[in-house]
Short mmCIF file of C-alpha atoms in Angstrom, two decimals:
data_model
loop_
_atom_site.label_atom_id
_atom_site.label_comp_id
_atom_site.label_asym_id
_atom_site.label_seq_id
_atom_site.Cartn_x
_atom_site.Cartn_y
_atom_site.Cartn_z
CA UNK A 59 87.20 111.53 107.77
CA UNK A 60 90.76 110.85 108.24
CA UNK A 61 93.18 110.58 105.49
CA UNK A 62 94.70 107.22 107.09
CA UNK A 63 91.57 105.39 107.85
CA UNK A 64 90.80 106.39 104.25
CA UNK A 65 93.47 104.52 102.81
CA UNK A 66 93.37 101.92 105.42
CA UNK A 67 90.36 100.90 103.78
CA UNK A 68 91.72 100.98 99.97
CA UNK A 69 94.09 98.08 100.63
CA UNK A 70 96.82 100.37 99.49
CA UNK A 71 96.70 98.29 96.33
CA UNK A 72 98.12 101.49 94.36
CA UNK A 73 101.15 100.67 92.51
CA UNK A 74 103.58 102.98 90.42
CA UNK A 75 104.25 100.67 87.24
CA UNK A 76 105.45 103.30 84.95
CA UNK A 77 108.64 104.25 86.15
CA UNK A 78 109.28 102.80 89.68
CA UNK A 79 110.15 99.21 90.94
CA UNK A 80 110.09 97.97 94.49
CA UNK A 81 113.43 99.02 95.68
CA UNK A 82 112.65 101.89 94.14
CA UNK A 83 109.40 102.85 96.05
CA UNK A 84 111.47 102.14 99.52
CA UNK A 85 113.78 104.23 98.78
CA UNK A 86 111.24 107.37 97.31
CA UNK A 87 109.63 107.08 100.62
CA UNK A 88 113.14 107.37 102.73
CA UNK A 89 113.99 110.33 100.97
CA UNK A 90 110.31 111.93 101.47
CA UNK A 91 110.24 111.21 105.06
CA UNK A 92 114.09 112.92 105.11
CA UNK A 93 113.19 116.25 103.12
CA UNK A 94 109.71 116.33 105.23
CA UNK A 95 111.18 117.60 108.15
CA UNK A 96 113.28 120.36 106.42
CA UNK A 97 110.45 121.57 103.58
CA UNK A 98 107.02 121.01 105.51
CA UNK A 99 104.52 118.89 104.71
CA UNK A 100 103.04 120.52 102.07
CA UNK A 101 100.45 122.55 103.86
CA UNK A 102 99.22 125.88 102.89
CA UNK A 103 97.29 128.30 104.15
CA UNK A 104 96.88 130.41 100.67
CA UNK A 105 93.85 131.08 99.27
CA UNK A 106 92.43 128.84 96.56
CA UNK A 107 91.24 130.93 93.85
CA UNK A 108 87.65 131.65 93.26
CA UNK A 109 85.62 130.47 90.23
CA UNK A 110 82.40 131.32 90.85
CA UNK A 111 82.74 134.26 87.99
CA UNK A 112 83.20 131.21 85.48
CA UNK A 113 79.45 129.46 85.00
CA UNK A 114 79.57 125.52 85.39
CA UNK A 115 79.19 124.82 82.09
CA UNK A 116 82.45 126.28 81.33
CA UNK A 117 84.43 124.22 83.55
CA UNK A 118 84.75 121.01 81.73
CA UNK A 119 87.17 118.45 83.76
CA UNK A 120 90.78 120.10 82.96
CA UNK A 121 89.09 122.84 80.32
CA UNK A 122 88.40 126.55 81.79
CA UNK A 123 86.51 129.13 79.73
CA UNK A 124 83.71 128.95 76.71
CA UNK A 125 83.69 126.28 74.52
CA UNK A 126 83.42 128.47 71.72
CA UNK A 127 85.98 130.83 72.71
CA UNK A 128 88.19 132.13 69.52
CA UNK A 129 91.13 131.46 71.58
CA UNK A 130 93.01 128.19 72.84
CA UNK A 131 95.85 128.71 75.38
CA UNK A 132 97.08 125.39 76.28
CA UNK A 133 99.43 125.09 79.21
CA UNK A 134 101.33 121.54 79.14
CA UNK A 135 102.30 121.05 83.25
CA UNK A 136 103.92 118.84 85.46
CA UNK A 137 102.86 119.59 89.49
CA UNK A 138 106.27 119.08 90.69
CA UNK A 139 107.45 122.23 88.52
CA UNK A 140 108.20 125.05 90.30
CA UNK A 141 107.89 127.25 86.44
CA UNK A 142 104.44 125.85 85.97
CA UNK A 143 104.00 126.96 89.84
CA UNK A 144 105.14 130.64 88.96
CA UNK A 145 102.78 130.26 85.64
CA UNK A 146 99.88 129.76 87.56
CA UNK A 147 100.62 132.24 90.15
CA UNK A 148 101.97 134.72 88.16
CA UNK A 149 99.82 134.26 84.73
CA UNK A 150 96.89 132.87 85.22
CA UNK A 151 95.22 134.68 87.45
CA UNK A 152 95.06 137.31 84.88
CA UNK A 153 93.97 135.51 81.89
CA UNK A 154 90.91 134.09 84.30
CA UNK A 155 90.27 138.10 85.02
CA UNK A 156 90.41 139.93 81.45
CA UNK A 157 90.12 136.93 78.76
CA UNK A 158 88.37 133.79 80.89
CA UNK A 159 85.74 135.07 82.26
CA UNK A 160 84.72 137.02 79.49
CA UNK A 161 84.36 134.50 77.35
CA UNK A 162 87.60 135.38 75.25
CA UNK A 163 90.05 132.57 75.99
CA UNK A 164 89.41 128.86 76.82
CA UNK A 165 92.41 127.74 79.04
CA UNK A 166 93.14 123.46 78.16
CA UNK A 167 95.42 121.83 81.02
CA UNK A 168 97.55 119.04 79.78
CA UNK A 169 99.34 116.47 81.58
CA UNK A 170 103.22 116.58 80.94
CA UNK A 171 104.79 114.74 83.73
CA UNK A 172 108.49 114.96 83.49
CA UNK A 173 110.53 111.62 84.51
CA UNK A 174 112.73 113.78 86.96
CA UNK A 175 109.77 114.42 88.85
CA UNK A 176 108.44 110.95 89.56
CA UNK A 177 107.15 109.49 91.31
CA UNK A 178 105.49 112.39 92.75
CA UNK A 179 104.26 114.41 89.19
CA UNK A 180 102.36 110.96 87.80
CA UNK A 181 100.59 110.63 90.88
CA UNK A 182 99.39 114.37 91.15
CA UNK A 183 98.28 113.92 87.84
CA UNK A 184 96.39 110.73 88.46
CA UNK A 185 94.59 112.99 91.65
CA UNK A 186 93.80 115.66 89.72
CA UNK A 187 92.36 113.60 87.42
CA UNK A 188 89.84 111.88 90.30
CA UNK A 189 89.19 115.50 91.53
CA UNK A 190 87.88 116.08 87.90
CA UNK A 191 85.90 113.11 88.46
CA UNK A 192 83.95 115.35 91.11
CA UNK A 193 84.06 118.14 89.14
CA UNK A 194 86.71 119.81 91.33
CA UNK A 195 89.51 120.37 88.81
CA UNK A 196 90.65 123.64 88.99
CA UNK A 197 90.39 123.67 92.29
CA UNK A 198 92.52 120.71 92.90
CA UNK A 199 94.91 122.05 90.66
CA UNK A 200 95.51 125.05 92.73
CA UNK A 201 95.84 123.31 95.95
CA UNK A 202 98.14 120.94 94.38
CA UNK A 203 100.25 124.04 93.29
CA UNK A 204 100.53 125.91 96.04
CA UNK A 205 102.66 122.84 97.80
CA UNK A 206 104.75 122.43 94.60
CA UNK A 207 107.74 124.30 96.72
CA UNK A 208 107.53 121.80 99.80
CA UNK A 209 108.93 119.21 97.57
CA UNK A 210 108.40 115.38 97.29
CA UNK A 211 107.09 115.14 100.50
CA UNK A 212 103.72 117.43 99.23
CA UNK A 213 103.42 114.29 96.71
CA UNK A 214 103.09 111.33 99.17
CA UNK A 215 99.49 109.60 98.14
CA UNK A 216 98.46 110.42 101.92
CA UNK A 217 99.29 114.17 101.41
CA UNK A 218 97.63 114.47 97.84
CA UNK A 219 94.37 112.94 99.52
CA UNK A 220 94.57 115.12 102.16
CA UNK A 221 94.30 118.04 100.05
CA UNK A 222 90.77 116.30 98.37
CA UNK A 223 89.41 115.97 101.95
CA UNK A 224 90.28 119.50 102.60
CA UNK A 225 88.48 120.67 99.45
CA UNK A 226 85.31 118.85 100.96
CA UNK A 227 85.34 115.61 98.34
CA UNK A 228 84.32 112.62 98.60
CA UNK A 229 87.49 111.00 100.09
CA UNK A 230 86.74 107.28 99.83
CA UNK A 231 85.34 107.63 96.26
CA UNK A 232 88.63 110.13 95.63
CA UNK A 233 91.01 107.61 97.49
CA UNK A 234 89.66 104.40 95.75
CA UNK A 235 90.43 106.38 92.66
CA UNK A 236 93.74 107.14 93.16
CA UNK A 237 94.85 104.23 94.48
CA UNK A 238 93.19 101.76 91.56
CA UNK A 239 94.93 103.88 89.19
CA UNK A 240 92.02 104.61 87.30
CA UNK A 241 93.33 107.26 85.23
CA UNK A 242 96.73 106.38 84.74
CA UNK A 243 96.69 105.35 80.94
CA UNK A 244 95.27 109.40 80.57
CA UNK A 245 98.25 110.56 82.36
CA UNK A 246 100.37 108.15 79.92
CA UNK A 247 98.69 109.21 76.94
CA UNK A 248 98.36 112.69 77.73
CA UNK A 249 102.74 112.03 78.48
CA UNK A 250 103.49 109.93 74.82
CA UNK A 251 101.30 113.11 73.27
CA UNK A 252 103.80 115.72 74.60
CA UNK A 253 106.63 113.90 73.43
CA UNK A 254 104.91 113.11 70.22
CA UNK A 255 104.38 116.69 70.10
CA UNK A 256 107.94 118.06 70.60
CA UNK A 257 107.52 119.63 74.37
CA UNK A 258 110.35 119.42 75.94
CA UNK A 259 110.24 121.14 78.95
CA UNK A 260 107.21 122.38 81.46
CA UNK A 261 105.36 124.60 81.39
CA UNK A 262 105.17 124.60 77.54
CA UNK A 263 102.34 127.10 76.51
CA UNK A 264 100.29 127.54 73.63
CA UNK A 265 98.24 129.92 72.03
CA UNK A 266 96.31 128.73 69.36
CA UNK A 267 98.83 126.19 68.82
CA UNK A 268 101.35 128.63 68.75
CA UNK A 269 104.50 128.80 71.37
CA UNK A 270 104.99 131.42 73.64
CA UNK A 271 108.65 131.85 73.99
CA UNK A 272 108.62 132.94 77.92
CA UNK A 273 105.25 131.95 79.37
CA UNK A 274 106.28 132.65 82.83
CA UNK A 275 105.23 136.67 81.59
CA UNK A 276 101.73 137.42 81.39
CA UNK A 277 102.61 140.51 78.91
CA UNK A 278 104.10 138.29 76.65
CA UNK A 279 100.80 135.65 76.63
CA UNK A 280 98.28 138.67 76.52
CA UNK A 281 100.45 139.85 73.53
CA UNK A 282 99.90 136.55 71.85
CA UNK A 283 96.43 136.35 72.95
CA UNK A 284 95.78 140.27 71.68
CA UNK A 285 97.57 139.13 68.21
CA UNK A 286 95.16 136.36 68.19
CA UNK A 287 91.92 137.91 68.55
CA UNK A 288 92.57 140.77 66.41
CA UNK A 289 93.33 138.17 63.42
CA UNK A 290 90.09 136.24 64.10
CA UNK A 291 87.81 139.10 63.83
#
């Protein structure tokens, strides 16, 4: 099913209230049709990772891993940042392979959607969100991630509903999601909790609770990891 009949039959009722205003909007879209033809469209033809090694239950919506893991690494992201980009390219492949999978680590996504990004990093959030809704987080996530470098133009609702249809959802359910903004008081919440927390910048990792000071090198996060399951036992 095509992407445009899709949200020809949403209405296009969707309607940025946090942070944009009409004039706004117009202009967003003038500068995403510009920087289209120089980055791409947002298209990739990387692999998405594979998560069949982690068992269903253990892929709750935006948490990866055992429940009753002994360690928390929380990763606070916004899908327009390239770092978060490099973290999940560069780290987290590995802490799915030695700590994930093996029941060691749970991994906790949480939205942090920086203002420089919009409108683009709310409304990834929001999609990410509805592909949780099908149980297609992770996934998502990783699709969404792999067009972080094309730029605003990989953020256009047609584009981030594309990449649903790709991943074989539901498109009309995922389209009437996105565009009724059904979760954007998480993504707001999930925002005012960052800020309430102290984050300042993306991605901001944790280990139970703990900062990493350069999360962007997967020694550094094992090491934290390591320090942490050595104290719990």
């Amino acid at each position: 099913m095509k992407v445009k009949s899709l949200l020809a039959r949403s209405g296009l009722r969707f309607s940025l209230t946090i942070y944009l205003v009409g004039g706004i909007v117009v202009l967003a879209g003038l500068i995403a049709v510009i920087l289209a033809a120089a980055a791409g469209d947002g298209r990739s033809s990387s692999v998405i990772p594979d998560y069949a090694g982690v068992p269903s239950a253990w892929q709750n919506r935006h948490i990866l891993g055992d429940p009753d893991a002994p360690v928390t690494v929380q990763a606070w992201e916004d899908f327009r940042c390239p770092a978060c980009a490099a973290f999940n390219q560069r780290v987290k492949p590995g802490l799915l392979e030695n700590y994930i999978v093996s029941g060691k680590v749970k991994l906790e996504f949480r939205h942090f959607p920086l203002q420089q990004h919009e409108p683009g990093a709310s409304l990834a959030a929001q999609a990410s969100e509805c592909a949780a809704d099908q149980g297609r987080f992770w996934t998502y996530h990783d699709r969404v991630f792999q067009a972080t470098s094309s730029g605003p133009s990989a953020f256009l609702m047609e584009r981030l509903i594309e990449y649903a249809v790709e991943l074989e959802m539901d498109g009309d359910t995922f389209t009437s999601c996105l565009t009724n903004q059904t979760h954007l008081l998480t993504i707001s919440e999930s925002l005012q909790a960052a800020r309430a927390a102290g984050h300042n910048s993306t991605p901001t990792v944790l280990v139970d609770g703990v900062p990493v000071a350069n999360p962007l090198d997967y020694e550094a996060v094992s090491a934290s990891i390591e320090n942490q399951l050595s104290s719990s036992q």
